[in-house]
Short mmCIF file of C-alpha atoms and ligand atoms in Angstrom, two decimals:
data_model
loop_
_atom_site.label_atom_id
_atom_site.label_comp_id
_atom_site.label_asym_id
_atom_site.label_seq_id
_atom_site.Cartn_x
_atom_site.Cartn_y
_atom_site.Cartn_z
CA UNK A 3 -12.08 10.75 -24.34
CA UNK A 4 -9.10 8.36 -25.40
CA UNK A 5 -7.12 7.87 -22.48
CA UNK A 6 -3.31 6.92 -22.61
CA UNK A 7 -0.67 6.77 -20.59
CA UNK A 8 1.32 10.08 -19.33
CA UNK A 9 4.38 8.73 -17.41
CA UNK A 10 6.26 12.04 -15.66
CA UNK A 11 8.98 10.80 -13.26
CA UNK A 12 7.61 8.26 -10.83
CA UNK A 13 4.20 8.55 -11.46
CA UNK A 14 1.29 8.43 -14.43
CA UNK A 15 -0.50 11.63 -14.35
CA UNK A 16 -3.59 9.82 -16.49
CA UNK A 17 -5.73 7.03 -15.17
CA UNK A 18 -7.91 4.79 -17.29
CA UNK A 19 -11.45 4.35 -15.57
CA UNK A 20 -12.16 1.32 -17.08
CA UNK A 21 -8.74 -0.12 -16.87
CA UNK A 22 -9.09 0.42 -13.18
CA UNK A 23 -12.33 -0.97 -12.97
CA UNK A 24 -10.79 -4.41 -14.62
CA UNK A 25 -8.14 -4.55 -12.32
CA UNK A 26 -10.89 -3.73 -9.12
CA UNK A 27 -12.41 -6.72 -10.60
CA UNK A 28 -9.78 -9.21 -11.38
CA UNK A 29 -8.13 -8.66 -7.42
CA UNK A 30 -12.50 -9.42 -6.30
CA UNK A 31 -12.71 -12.63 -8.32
CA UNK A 32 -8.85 -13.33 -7.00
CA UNK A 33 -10.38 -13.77 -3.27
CA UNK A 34 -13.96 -15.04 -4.64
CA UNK A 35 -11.97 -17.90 -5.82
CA UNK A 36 -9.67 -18.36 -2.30
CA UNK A 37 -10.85 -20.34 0.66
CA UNK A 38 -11.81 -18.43 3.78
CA UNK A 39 -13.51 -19.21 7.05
CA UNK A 40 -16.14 -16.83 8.21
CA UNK A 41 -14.60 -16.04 11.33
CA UNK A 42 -13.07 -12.90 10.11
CA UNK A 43 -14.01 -8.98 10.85
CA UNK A 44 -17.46 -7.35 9.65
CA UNK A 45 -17.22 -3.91 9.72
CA UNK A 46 -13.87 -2.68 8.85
CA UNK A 47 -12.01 0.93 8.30
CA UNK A 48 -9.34 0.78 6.25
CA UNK A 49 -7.37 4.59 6.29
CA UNK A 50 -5.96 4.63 2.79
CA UNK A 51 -7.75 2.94 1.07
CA UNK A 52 -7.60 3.53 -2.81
CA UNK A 53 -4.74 1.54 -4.17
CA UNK A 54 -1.84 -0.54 -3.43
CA UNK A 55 -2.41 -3.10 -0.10
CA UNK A 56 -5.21 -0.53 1.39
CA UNK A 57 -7.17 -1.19 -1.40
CA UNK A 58 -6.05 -4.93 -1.61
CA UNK A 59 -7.14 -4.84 1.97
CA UNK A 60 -10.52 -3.92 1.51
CA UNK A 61 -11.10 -6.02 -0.96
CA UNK A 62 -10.14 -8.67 1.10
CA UNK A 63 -12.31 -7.83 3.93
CA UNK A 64 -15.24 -7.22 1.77
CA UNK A 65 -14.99 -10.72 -0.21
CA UNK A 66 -13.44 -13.27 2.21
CA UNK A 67 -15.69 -11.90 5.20
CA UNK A 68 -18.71 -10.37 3.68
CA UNK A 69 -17.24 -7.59 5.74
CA UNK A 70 -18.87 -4.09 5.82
CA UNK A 71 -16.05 -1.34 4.62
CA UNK A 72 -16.01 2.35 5.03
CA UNK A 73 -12.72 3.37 3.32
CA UNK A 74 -10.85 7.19 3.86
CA UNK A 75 -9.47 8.47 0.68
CA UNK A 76 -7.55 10.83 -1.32
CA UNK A 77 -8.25 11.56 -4.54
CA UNK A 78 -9.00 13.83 -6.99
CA UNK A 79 -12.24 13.21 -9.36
CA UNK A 80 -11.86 14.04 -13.27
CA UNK A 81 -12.22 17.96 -14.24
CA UNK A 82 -12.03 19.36 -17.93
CA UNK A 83 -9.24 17.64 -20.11
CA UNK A 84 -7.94 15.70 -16.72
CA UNK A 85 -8.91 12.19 -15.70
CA UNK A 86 -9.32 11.40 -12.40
CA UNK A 87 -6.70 9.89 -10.23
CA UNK A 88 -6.71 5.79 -10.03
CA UNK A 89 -7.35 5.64 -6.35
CA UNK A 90 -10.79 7.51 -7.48
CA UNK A 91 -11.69 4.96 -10.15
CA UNK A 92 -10.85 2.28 -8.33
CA UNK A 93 -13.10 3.28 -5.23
CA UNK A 94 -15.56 4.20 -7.91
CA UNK A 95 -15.43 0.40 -9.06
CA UNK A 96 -15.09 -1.11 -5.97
CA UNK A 97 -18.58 0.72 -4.39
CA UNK A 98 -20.66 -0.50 -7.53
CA UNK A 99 -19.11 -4.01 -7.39
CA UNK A 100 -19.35 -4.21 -3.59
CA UNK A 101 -23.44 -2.96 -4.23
CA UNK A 102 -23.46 -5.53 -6.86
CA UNK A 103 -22.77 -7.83 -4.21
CA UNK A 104 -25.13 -6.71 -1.11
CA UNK A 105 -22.07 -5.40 0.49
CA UNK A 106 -22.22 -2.08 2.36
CA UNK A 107 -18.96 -0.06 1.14
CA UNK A 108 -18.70 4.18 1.44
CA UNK A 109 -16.16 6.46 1.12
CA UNK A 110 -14.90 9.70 2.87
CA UNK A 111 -12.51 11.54 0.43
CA UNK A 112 -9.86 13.99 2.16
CA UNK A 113 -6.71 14.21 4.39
CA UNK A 114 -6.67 11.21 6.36
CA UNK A 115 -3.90 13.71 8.66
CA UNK A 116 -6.71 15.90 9.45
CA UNK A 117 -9.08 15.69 12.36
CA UNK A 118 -11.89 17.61 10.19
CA UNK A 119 -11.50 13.88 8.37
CA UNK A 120 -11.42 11.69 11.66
CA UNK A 121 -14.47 13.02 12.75
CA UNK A 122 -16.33 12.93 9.51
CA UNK A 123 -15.36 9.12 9.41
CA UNK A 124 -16.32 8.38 12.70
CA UNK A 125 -19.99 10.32 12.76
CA UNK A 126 -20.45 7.47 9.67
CA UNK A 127 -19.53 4.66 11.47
CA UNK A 128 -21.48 5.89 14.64
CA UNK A 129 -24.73 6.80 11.77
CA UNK A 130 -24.09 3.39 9.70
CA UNK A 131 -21.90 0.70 11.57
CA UNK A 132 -22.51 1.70 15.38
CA UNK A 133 -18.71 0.48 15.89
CA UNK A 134 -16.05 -1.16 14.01
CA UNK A 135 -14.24 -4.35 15.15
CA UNK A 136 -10.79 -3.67 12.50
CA UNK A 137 -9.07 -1.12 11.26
CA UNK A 138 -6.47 -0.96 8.58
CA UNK A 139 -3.88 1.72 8.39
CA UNK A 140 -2.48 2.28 5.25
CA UNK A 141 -1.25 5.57 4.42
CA UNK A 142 1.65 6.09 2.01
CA UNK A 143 2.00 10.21 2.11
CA UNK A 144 4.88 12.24 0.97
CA UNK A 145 3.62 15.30 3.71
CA UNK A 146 1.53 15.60 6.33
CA UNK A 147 -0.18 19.39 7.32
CA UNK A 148 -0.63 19.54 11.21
CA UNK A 149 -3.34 21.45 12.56
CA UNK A 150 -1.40 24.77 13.17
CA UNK A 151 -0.85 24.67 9.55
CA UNK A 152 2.91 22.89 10.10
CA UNK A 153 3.88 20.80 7.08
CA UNK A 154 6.34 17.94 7.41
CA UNK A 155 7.61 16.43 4.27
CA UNK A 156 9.25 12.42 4.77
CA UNK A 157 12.32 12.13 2.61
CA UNK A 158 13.87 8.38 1.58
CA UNK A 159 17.45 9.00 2.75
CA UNK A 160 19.95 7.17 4.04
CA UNK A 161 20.88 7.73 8.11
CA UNK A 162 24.49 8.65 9.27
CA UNK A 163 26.67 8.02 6.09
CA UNK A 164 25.77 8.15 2.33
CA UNK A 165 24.92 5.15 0.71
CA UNK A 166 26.07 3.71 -2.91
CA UNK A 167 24.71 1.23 -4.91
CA UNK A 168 22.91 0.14 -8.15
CA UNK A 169 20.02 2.15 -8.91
CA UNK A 170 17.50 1.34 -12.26
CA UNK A 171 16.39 4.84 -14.37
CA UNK A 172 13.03 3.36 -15.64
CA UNK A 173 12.92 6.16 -18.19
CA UNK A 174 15.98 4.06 -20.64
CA UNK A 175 16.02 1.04 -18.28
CA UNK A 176 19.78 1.52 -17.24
CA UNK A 177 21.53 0.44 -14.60
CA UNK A 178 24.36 3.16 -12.96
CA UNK A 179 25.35 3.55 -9.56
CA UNK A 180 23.23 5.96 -7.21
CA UNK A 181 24.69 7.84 -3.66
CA UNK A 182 22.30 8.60 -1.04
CA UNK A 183 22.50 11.15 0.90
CA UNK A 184 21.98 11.15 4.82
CA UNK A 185 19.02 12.65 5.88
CA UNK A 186 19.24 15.24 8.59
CA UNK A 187 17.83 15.35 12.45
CA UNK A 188 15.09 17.73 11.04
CA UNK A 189 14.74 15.47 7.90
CA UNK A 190 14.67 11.93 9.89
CA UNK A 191 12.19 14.40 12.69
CA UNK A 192 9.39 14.92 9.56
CA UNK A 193 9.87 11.80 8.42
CA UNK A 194 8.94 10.09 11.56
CA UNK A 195 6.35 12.61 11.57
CA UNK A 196 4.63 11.68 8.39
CA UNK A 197 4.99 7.35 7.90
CA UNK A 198 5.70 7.10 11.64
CA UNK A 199 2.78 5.89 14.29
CA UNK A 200 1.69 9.33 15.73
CA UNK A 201 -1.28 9.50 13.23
CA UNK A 202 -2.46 5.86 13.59
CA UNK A 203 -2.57 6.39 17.64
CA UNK A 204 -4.38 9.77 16.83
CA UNK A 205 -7.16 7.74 14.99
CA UNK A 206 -7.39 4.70 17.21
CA UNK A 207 -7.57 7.49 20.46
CA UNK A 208 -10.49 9.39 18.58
CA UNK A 209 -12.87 6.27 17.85
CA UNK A 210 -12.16 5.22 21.21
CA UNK A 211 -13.24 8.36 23.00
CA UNK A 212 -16.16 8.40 20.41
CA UNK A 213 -17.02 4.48 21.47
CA UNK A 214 -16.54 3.30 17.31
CA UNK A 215 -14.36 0.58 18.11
CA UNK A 216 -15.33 -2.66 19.20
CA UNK A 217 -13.03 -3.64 22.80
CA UNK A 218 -11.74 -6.92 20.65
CA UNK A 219 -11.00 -5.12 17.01
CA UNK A 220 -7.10 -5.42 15.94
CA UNK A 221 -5.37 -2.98 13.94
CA UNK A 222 -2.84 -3.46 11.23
CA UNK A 223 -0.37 -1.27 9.40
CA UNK A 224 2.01 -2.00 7.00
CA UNK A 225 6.34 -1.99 7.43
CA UNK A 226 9.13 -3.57 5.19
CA UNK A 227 12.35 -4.63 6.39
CA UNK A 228 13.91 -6.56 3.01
CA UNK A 229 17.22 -7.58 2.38
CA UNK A 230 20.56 -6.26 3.48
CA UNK A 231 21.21 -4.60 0.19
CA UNK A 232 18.35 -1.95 0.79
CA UNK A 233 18.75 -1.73 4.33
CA UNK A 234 20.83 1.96 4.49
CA UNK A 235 18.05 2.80 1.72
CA UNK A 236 14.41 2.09 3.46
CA UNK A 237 15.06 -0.54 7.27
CA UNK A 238 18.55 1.71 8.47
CA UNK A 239 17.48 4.72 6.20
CA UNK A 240 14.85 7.40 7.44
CA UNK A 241 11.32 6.06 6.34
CA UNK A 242 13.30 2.96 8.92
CA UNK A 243 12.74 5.39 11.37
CA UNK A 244 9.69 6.46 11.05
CA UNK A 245 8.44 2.40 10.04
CA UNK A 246 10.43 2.00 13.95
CA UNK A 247 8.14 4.49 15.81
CA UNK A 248 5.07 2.74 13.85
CA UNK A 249 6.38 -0.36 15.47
CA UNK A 250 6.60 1.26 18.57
CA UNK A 251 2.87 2.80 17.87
CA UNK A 252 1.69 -1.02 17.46
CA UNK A 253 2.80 -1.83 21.25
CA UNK A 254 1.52 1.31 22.94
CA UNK A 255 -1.84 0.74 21.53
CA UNK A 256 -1.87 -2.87 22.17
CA UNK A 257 -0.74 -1.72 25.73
CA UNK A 258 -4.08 0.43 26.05
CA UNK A 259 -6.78 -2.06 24.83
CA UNK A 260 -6.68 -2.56 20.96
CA UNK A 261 -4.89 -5.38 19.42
CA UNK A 262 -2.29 -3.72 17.31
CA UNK A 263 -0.09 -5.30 14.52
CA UNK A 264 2.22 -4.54 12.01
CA UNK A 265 2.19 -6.49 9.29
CA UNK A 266 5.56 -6.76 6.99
CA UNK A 267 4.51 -7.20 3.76
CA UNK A 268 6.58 -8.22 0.25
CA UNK A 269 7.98 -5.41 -1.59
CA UNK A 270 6.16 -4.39 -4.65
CA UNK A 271 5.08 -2.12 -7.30
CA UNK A 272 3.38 0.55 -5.91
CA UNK A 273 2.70 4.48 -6.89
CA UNK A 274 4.84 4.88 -3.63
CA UNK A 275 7.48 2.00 -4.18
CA UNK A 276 8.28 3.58 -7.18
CA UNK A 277 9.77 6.33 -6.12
CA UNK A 278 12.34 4.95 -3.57
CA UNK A 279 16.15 5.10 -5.13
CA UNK A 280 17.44 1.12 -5.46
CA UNK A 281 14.36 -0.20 -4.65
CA UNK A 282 12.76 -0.86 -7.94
CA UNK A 283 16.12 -2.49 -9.00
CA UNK A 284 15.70 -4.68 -6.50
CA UNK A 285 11.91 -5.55 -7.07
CA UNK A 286 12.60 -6.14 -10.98
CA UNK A 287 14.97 -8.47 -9.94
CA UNK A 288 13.13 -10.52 -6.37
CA UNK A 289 9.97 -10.40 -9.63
CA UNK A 290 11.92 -12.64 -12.03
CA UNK A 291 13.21 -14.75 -8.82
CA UNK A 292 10.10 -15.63 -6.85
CA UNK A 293 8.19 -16.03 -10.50
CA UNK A 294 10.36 -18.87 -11.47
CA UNK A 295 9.99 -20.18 -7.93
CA UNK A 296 6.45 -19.77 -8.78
CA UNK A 297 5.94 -17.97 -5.29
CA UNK A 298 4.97 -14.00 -6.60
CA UNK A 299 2.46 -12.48 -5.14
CA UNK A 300 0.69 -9.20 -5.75
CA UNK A 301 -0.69 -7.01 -2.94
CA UNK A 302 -4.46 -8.62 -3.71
CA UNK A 303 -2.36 -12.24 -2.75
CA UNK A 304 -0.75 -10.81 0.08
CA UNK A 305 -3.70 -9.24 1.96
CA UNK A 306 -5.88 -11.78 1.46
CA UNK A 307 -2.85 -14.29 2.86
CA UNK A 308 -2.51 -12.11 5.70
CA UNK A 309 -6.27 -11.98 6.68
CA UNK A 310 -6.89 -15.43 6.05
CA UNK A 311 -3.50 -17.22 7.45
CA UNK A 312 -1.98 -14.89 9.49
CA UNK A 313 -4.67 -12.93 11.57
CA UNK A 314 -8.22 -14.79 11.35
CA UNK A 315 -7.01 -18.43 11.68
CA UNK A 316 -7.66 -18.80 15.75
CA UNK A 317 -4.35 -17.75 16.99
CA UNK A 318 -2.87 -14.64 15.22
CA UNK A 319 0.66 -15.74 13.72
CA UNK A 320 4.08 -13.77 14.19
CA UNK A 321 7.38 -13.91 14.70
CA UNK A 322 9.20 -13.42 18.19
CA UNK A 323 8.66 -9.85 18.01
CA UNK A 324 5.41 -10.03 17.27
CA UNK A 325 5.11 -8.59 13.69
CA UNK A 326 3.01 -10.38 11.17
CA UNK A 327 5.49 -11.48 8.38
CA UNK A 328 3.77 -11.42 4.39
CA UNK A 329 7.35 -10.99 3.80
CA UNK A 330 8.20 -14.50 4.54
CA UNK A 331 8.26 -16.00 0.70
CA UNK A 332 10.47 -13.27 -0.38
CA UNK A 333 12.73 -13.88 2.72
CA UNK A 334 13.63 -17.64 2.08
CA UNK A 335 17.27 -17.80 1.58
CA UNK A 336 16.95 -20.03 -1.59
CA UNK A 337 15.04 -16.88 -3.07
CA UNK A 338 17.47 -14.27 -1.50
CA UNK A 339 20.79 -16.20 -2.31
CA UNK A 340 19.43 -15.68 -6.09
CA UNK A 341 18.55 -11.83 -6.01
CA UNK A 342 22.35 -11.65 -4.53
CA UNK A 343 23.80 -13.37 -6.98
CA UNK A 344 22.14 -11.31 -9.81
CA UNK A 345 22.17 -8.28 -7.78
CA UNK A 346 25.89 -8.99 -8.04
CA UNK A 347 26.18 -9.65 -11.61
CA UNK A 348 23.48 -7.04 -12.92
CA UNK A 349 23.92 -4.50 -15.13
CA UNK A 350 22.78 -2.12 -18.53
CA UNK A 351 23.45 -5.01 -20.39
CA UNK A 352 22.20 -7.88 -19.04
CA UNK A 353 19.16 -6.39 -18.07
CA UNK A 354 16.60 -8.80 -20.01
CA UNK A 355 18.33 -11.93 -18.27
CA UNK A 356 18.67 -10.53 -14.59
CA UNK A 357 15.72 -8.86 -14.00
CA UNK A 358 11.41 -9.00 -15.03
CA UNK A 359 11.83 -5.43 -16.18
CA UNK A 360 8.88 -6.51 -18.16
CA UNK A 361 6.90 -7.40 -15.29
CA UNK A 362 8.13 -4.05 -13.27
CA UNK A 363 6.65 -1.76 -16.14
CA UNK A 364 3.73 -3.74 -17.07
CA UNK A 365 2.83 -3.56 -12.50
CA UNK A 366 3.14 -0.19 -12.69
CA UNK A 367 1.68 1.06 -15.79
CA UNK A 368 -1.57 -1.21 -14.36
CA UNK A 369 -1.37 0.87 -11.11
CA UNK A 370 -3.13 3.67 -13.48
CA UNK A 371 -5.43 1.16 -15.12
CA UNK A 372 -3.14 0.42 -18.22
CA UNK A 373 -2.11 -2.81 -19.77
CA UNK A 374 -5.19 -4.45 -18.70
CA UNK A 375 -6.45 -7.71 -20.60
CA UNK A 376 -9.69 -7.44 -21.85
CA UNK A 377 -9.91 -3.71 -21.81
CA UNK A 378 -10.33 -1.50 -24.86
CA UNK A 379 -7.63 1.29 -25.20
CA UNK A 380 -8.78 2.95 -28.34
CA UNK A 381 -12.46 3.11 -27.04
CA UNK A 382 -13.98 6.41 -26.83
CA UNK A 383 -14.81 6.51 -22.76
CA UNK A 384 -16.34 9.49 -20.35
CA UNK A 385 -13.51 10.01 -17.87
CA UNK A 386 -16.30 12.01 -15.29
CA UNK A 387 -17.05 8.43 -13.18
CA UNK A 388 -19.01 9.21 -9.73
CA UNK A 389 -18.56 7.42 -6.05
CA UNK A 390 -21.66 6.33 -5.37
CA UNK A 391 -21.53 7.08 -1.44
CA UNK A 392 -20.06 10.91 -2.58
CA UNK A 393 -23.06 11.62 -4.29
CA UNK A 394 -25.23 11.16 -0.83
P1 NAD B 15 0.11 3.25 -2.29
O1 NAD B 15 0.75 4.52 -2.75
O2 NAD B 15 -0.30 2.25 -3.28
O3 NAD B 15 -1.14 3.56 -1.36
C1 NAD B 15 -1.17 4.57 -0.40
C2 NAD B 15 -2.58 4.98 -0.14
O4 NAD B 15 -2.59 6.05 0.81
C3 NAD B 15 -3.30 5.49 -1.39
O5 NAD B 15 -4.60 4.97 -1.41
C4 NAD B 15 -3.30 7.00 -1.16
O6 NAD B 15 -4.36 7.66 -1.82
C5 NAD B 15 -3.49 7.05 0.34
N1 NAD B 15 -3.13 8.34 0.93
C6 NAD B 15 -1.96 9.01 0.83
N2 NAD B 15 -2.02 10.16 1.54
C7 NAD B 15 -3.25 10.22 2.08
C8 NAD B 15 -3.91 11.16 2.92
N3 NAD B 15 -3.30 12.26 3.35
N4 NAD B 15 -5.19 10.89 3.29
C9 NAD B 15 -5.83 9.77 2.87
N5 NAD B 15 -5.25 8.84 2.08
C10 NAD B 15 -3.98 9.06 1.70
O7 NAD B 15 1.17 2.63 -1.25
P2 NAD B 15 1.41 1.17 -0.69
O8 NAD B 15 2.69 0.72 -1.26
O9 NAD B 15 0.21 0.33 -0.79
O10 NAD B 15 1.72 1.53 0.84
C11 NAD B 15 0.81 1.30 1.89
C12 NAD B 15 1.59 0.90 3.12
O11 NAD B 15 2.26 -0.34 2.86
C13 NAD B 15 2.69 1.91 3.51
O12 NAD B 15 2.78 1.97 4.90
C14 NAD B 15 3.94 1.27 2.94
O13 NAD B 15 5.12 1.67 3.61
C15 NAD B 15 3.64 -0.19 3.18
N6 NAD B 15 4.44 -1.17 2.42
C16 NAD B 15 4.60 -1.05 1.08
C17 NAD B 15 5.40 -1.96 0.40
C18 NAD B 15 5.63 -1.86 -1.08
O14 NAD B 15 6.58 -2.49 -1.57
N7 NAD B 15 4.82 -1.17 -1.83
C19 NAD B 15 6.00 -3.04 1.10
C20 NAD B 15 5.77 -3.16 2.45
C21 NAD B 15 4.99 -2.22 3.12
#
């Protein structure tokens, strides 16, 4: 099958398998290449774990660590005429490298929500790890089903009063001004419930009670707090709230044993980022900034930053309120007083000098494997690719 891209809306329904594999590659030799003590964790869960800075993550772990890496997933393998999702291929790339390399790395596919899934992953880890010493939360959901069958849906709205500002349409790459509308109680309520900390607590309690945690792992999940400009959009808006109660989620289960950190990471192009009104402006823009700074990172940069300099260098590093801060490049006012000033300025038609719209497209048509160097887009190739540790 010839595989190109299908762009509908915020996301690429196609997924190039060996355009994923590429990039799988490319983010491995990225940490390969990094320095790293070997004082770092060895058996490590990361919950959401097939693309963006779960996957980066694991990577990480694996290949600055040696680390061991069981990884919960959701994704859908190819069937018929349909390739499979690029979380799938790049778990599928990531097992054969990570065999390639003596490094034990399996996979549980299914709702990370669900407790049918919590207890599958932890009967592995008892079966293959006996316990692990980190775990890396990393979900990025749109809904979450309950066990009664309840289904909460997060929405990326504003809280209290509408917001207005410059928005990108990636389909003509025009700039025109978006409003926001407030989320209500019951909106902000299923938000919370979704990207909020309830679900990491729920799997830190269950591999406690099952004794699959070692007493000195740490935990880390991921938050953003940017600049003022998208603050009534994601920090004030409701995924805000629900980033607050994971916050909140990081201190109660610090409180009851386990080291628990968020970690704020740089905003970038993700399946999820995508999809959050002003945002992507915003990242096109901080892109063509912190490049000519010569300070951009991707998420493989970021994670293996954050393992390496933040949390495995003796004392874990954080600001007063304890969060772990992989936003702090993108933070510097030289950087920020730059964005401003073109955020200001910006619009249809000076798109090509304000913002790396280039870079924004070319980030997120790789998400799905496309656009890769080295990789041959007219070649005939079998979609069907297996996870190794789903075949067992
Ligand atoms: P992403 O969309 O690239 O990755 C999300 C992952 O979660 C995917 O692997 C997806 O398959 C998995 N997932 C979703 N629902 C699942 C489910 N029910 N069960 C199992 N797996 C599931 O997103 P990302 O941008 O890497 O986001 C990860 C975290 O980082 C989020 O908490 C996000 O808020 C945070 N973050 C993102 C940015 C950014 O700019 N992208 C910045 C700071 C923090």
């Amino acid at each position: 099958m010839i595989v190109k891209p299908k762009v509908r809306g915020f996301i690429c329904t196609t997924a190039h398998a060996e355009g994923c594999k590429a990039s799988v590659k490319a983010q491995i030799d990225y940490v390969k290449a990094q320095p790293h003590s070997e004082r770092g964790p060895k058996k490590v869960l990361v919950v959401g774990a097939s693309m963006g800075y779960g996957l980066a993550s694991r990577i990480s772990a694996a290949y600055s660590y040696g680390a061991a890496t069981l990884g919960v997933i959701f994704d859908r393998a190819a069937s018929g005429s349909r390739t499979a999702t690029s979380g799938w291929y790049n778990t599928a790339a990531f097992e054969e490298f990570a065999a390639a390399d003596g490094l034990y790395a399996k996979t549980i596919n299914g709702d990370a929500y669900s407790k049918e899934i919590k207890e599958k992953t932890i009967e592995l880890i008892k079966k293959d790890m006996g316990k692990v010493d980190c775990v890396i939360y990393s979900l990025a959901a749109p809904r979450r089903t309950m066990e009664d069958g309840t289904v909460y849906t997060s929405v990326l709205k504003t809280v209290g009063e509408s917001y207005t500002n410059k928005t990108i349409n990636l389909k003509d790459n025009t700039v025109s001004n978006i409003t926001v509308e407030p989320a209500t109680e019951e909106e902000i309520e299923a938000t919370v419930r979704v990207m909020g900390g309830d679900d990491w607590k729920l799997w830190i309690e269950a591999l406690k009670a099952a004794d699959a945690i070692e007493d000195d792992a740490v935990t880390v999940a991921y938050s953003y707090i940017g600049p003022e400009i998208t603050h009534p959009m994601y920090a004030d808006g409701s995924i805000g709230k629900a980033k607050d109660d994971l916050f909140a989620a990081s201190k109660e289960i610090t409180e009851k044993g386990i080291r628990a950190y968020i970690s704020v990471n740089k905003a970038l192009v993700t399946q999820s980022s995508a999809a959050i009104p002003i945002v992507p402006l915003y990242i096109s823009i901080l892109y063509k900034v912190m490049k000519a700074h010569n300070v951009h990172e991707g998420c493989i940069e970021q994670m293996c930053r954050m393992f390496n300099e933040k949390i495995f260098c003796g004392e874990t590093k954080t600001d007063d309120t304890g969060r772990i801060r992989m936003d702090d490049l993108e933070m510097q006012d030289e950087i920020q007083t730059e964005v401003n000033k073109l955020w200001s300025e910006i619009s249809s038609d000076n798109l090509d000098t304000h913002a790396d719209l280039e870079g924004y497209h070319q980030d997120f048509y790789r998400l799905f494997g496309f656009g890769i160097d080295g990789v041959d887009y007219d070649a005939d190739i079998d979609p069907d690719v297996r996870i190794p540790s789903l075949e067992q």
